[in-house]
Amino acid sequence: MRSVPWWVLFSSVSAPILLVGGWAVSAELQGPAYDPASTTISVLAADGAAGYWVMTSALLALGACHLITACGLRPAAPPGRVALAGGGLSAILLALFPAPRSGGSFDHGVVVAVGFVLLAVWPVLAVRRGSGPRRITGVREAGPGAQATAPLPGRTAPWGLRPAPSTTAAALMWLGGAWFLLALFVLDTAGAAERVITFAQSFWPLVVAFSCFRHTDGDGQQT
């Protein structure tokens, strides 16, 4: 039996596609004056922007995808699922707190920051205790006169929920956040940095969901 339903895989696949498609179409509608390397995605969803309705719809759909994925990702630890759902809710709230066409917005900035933090910590929070690459849960009973017993391999965690990959993913996201701040205030490449980190955060749920969907237990049976 699969450890996650098919619709979790569908929602996690849809998330990065909707995000990239949204900013690509919105940038096209915005015209040549928009520079995707130096200008953030938030500008595309700002009040009065030419592609406002496209980018806002994409953010709403992205948030819904994360909420759906969190609901069905049963192998993940509950705190991680809650953090992923919170990140999805933050994406939806961006529609209520859009960035202004010029200048900054405290409310928008808070929602963006909270969403980034939640999506940057959920990989670690989703790891279950003792979920290493292989665990031993018991031994096979030997028959009369047997000289030794063989170890019985225990159920292992899906690759995307193991400590090493999850910690690495979270660390890279935090490094991406630092890169974004540097690009925003020093390098003038905030748009490029933001696209990389937001894509990474939308793609990791797919990695986890796919690893759960394809996971097999210690006896070689798919779970």
Coordinates of C-alpha atoms in Angstrom, one line a residue:
M1 CA 0.0 0.0 0.0
R2 CA 1.3 3.5 -0.9
S3 CA 2.3 5.6 2.1
V4 CA 0.8 8.7 0.4
P5 CA -2.2 9.0 -1.9
W6 CA -1.8 9.9 -5.6
W7 CA -3.3 13.4 -5.1
V8 CA -0.4 14.4 -2.8
L9 CA 2.0 13.7 -5.7
F10 CA -0.2 15.7 -8.0
S11 CA -0.4 18.7 -5.7
S12 CA 3.4 18.6 -5.1
V13 CA 4.1 18.4 -8.9
S14 CA 1.7 21.3 -9.6
A15 CA 3.3 23.7 -7.0
P16 CA 6.6 24.5 -8.9
I17 CA 4.9 24.5 -12.3
L18 CA 2.3 27.0 -11.1
L19 CA 4.9 29.2 -9.5
V20 CA 7.2 29.3 -12.6
G21 CA 4.3 29.6 -15.0
G22 CA 2.8 32.4 -13.0
W23 CA 5.9 34.6 -12.9
A24 CA 6.7 33.8 -16.6
V25 CA 3.3 34.9 -17.8
S26 CA 3.1 37.9 -15.5
A27 CA 6.6 39.1 -16.6
E28 CA 5.5 38.8 -20.2
L29 CA 2.4 40.9 -19.5
Q30 CA 4.4 43.4 -17.6
G31 CA 6.5 44.1 -20.7
P32 CA 10.2 44.8 -21.4
A33 CA 10.4 47.4 -18.6
Y34 CA 10.3 44.6 -16.0
D35 CA 13.8 43.1 -15.3
P36 CA 13.4 39.7 -13.7
A37 CA 17.0 39.7 -12.6
S38 CA 16.8 42.8 -10.4
T39 CA 13.1 43.1 -9.6
T40 CA 11.3 40.8 -7.2
I41 CA 8.3 38.6 -7.9
S42 CA 6.2 40.6 -5.6
V43 CA 6.1 43.5 -8.1
L44 CA 4.3 41.2 -10.5
A45 CA 1.5 40.8 -7.9
A46 CA 1.4 44.4 -6.9
D47 CA -1.8 46.5 -7.1
G48 CA -2.2 47.8 -10.7
A49 CA 0.5 45.6 -12.2
A50 CA -0.3 44.3 -15.7
G51 CA 0.0 40.7 -14.6
Y52 CA -1.5 41.1 -11.2
W53 CA -4.3 38.7 -11.7
V54 CA -2.0 36.0 -13.1
M55 CA 0.6 36.2 -10.4
T56 CA -2.0 36.5 -7.6
S57 CA -3.8 33.4 -9.0
A58 CA -0.5 31.5 -9.1
L59 CA 0.2 32.4 -5.5
L60 CA -3.2 31.3 -4.4
A61 CA -2.9 28.0 -6.2
L62 CA 0.7 27.5 -4.9
G63 CA -0.6 27.9 -1.3
A64 CA -3.5 25.5 -1.9
C65 CA -1.0 22.9 -3.3
H66 CA 1.1 23.2 -0.2
L67 CA -1.9 22.8 2.1
I68 CA -3.1 19.7 0.2
T69 CA 0.4 18.2 0.2
A70 CA 0.7 18.8 4.0
C71 CA -2.7 17.1 4.6
G72 CA -1.8 13.9 2.8
L73 CA 1.9 13.6 3.7
R74 CA 1.3 11.1 6.4
P75 CA 4.8 9.7 6.7
A76 CA 6.2 13.2 7.7
A77 CA 6.3 14.2 11.4
P78 CA 3.3 16.4 12.4
P79 CA 5.4 19.5 13.1
G80 CA 6.8 19.5 9.6
R81 CA 3.3 19.1 8.1
V82 CA 2.1 22.0 10.1
A83 CA 5.0 24.2 9.0
L84 CA 4.4 23.2 5.3
A85 CA 0.7 24.1 5.7
G86 CA 1.7 27.4 7.3
G87 CA 3.9 28.2 4.4
G88 CA 1.0 27.5 2.0
L89 CA -1.2 29.7 4.0
S90 CA 1.4 32.5 3.9
A91 CA 1.4 32.3 0.1
I92 CA -2.4 32.7 0.1
L93 CA -2.2 35.6 2.5
L94 CA 0.0 37.4 0.0
A95 CA -3.1 38.0 -2.1
L96 CA -4.5 40.0 0.9
F97 CA -1.3 41.9 1.5
P98 CA 0.1 42.7 -2.0
A99 CA 3.2 44.7 -2.4
P100 CA 2.7 48.4 -3.5
R101 CA 3.8 49.4 -7.0
S102 CA 6.6 51.5 -5.4
G103 CA 8.2 51.5 -1.9
G104 CA 7.8 48.9 0.7
S105 CA 5.0 47.4 2.8
F106 CA 5.5 46.2 6.3
D107 CA 2.5 43.8 6.2
H108 CA 3.7 42.3 2.9
G109 CA 7.2 41.9 4.3
V110 CA 6.1 40.2 7.4
V111 CA 4.0 37.6 5.4
V112 CA 6.9 37.0 3.1
A113 CA 9.3 36.5 6.0
V114 CA 7.0 34.2 7.9
G115 CA 6.4 32.1 4.8
F116 CA 10.1 31.8 4.1
V117 CA 10.9 30.7 7.6
L118 CA 8.2 28.1 7.7
L119 CA 9.2 26.6 4.4
A120 CA 12.9 26.7 5.4
V121 CA 12.3 24.8 8.6
W122 CA 9.7 22.3 7.6
P123 CA 12.2 19.8 6.0
V124 CA 13.9 19.3 9.4
L125 CA 10.6 19.4 11.4
A126 CA 9.2 16.7 9.1
V127 CA 12.0 14.2 10.0
R128 CA 10.9 11.4 12.4
R129 CA 13.1 10.4 15.3
G130 CA 15.3 7.4 14.6
S131 CA 14.6 7.6 10.8
G132 CA 18.0 6.7 9.6
P133 CA 18.7 4.9 6.3
R134 CA 18.3 1.4 7.9
R135 CA 17.1 0.2 11.3
I136 CA 17.0 -3.2 12.9
T137 CA 13.8 -4.1 14.7
G138 CA 14.2 -7.7 15.6
V139 CA 15.6 -11.1 14.7
R140 CA 14.1 -14.1 12.9
E141 CA 13.3 -17.0 15.1
A142 CA 15.7 -19.8 14.5
G143 CA 14.6 -23.4 14.3
P144 CA 15.7 -26.2 16.6
G145 CA 19.4 -26.7 16.6
A146 CA 20.1 -23.5 14.7
Q147 CA 23.5 -21.9 15.4
A148 CA 22.7 -18.3 14.6
T149 CA 19.9 -15.9 13.9
A150 CA 19.7 -13.4 11.0
P151 CA 18.8 -9.8 11.6
L152 CA 15.4 -8.7 10.4
P153 CA 15.5 -5.4 8.6
G154 CA 13.1 -2.8 10.0
R155 CA 11.0 -0.3 8.2
T156 CA 13.1 2.6 6.9
A157 CA 12.1 6.2 6.4
P158 CA 11.6 7.6 2.9
W159 CA 14.7 9.3 1.6
G160 CA 13.2 12.7 1.7
L161 CA 12.4 12.4 5.4
R162 CA 15.8 11.2 6.6
P163 CA 18.0 13.6 8.6
A164 CA 20.8 14.1 6.2
P165 CA 18.8 15.1 3.1
S166 CA 16.4 17.1 5.1
T167 CA 19.1 19.0 7.0
T168 CA 20.9 19.7 3.8
A169 CA 17.8 21.0 2.1
A170 CA 17.0 23.3 5.0
A171 CA 20.6 24.6 5.2
L172 CA 20.6 25.4 1.4
M173 CA 17.3 27.3 1.8
W174 CA 18.7 29.4 4.6
L175 CA 21.8 30.1 2.5
G176 CA 19.5 31.1 -0.3
G177 CA 17.7 33.5 2.1
A178 CA 21.1 35.1 3.0
W179 CA 21.9 35.4 -0.7
F180 CA 18.6 37.1 -1.3
L181 CA 19.3 39.7 1.4
L182 CA 22.7 40.3 -0.1
A183 CA 21.3 40.6 -3.6
L184 CA 18.5 42.9 -2.4
F185 CA 20.7 45.4 -0.6
V186 CA 24.1 45.1 -2.3
L187 CA 24.1 43.2 -5.6
D188 CA 20.9 44.5 -7.2
T189 CA 20.0 40.9 -8.3
A190 CA 17.1 40.3 -5.9
G191 CA 14.9 39.0 -8.6
A192 CA 17.2 36.2 -9.6
A193 CA 17.9 35.2 -6.0
E194 CA 14.2 35.2 -5.1
R195 CA 13.4 33.0 -8.0
V196 CA 16.0 30.4 -7.1
I197 CA 14.9 30.2 -3.4
T198 CA 11.2 30.2 -4.1
F199 CA 11.6 27.5 -6.7
A200 CA 13.7 25.4 -4.3
Q201 CA 11.1 25.8 -1.5
S202 CA 8.2 24.8 -3.9
F203 CA 10.2 21.9 -5.3
W204 CA 11.2 20.2 -2.0
P205 CA 7.7 19.0 -1.1
L206 CA 7.7 17.2 -4.5
V207 CA 11.0 15.5 -3.6
V208 CA 9.6 14.3 -0.2
A209 CA 6.2 13.2 -1.7
F210 CA 7.9 11.3 -4.5
S211 CA 10.3 9.6 -2.1
C212 CA 7.3 8.6 0.0
F213 CA 5.4 7.4 -3.0
R214 CA 8.2 5.2 -4.2
H215 CA 9.4 4.1 -0.7
T216 CA 9.7 0.4 0.1
D217 CA 10.1 -1.1 3.6
G218 CA 12.8 -3.4 4.8
D219 CA 11.1 -6.5 3.3
G220 CA 11.0 -5.0 -0.2
Q221 CA 7.3 -4.2 -0.1
Q222 CA 6.1 -0.9 -1.2
T223 CA 4.5 1.2 1.5

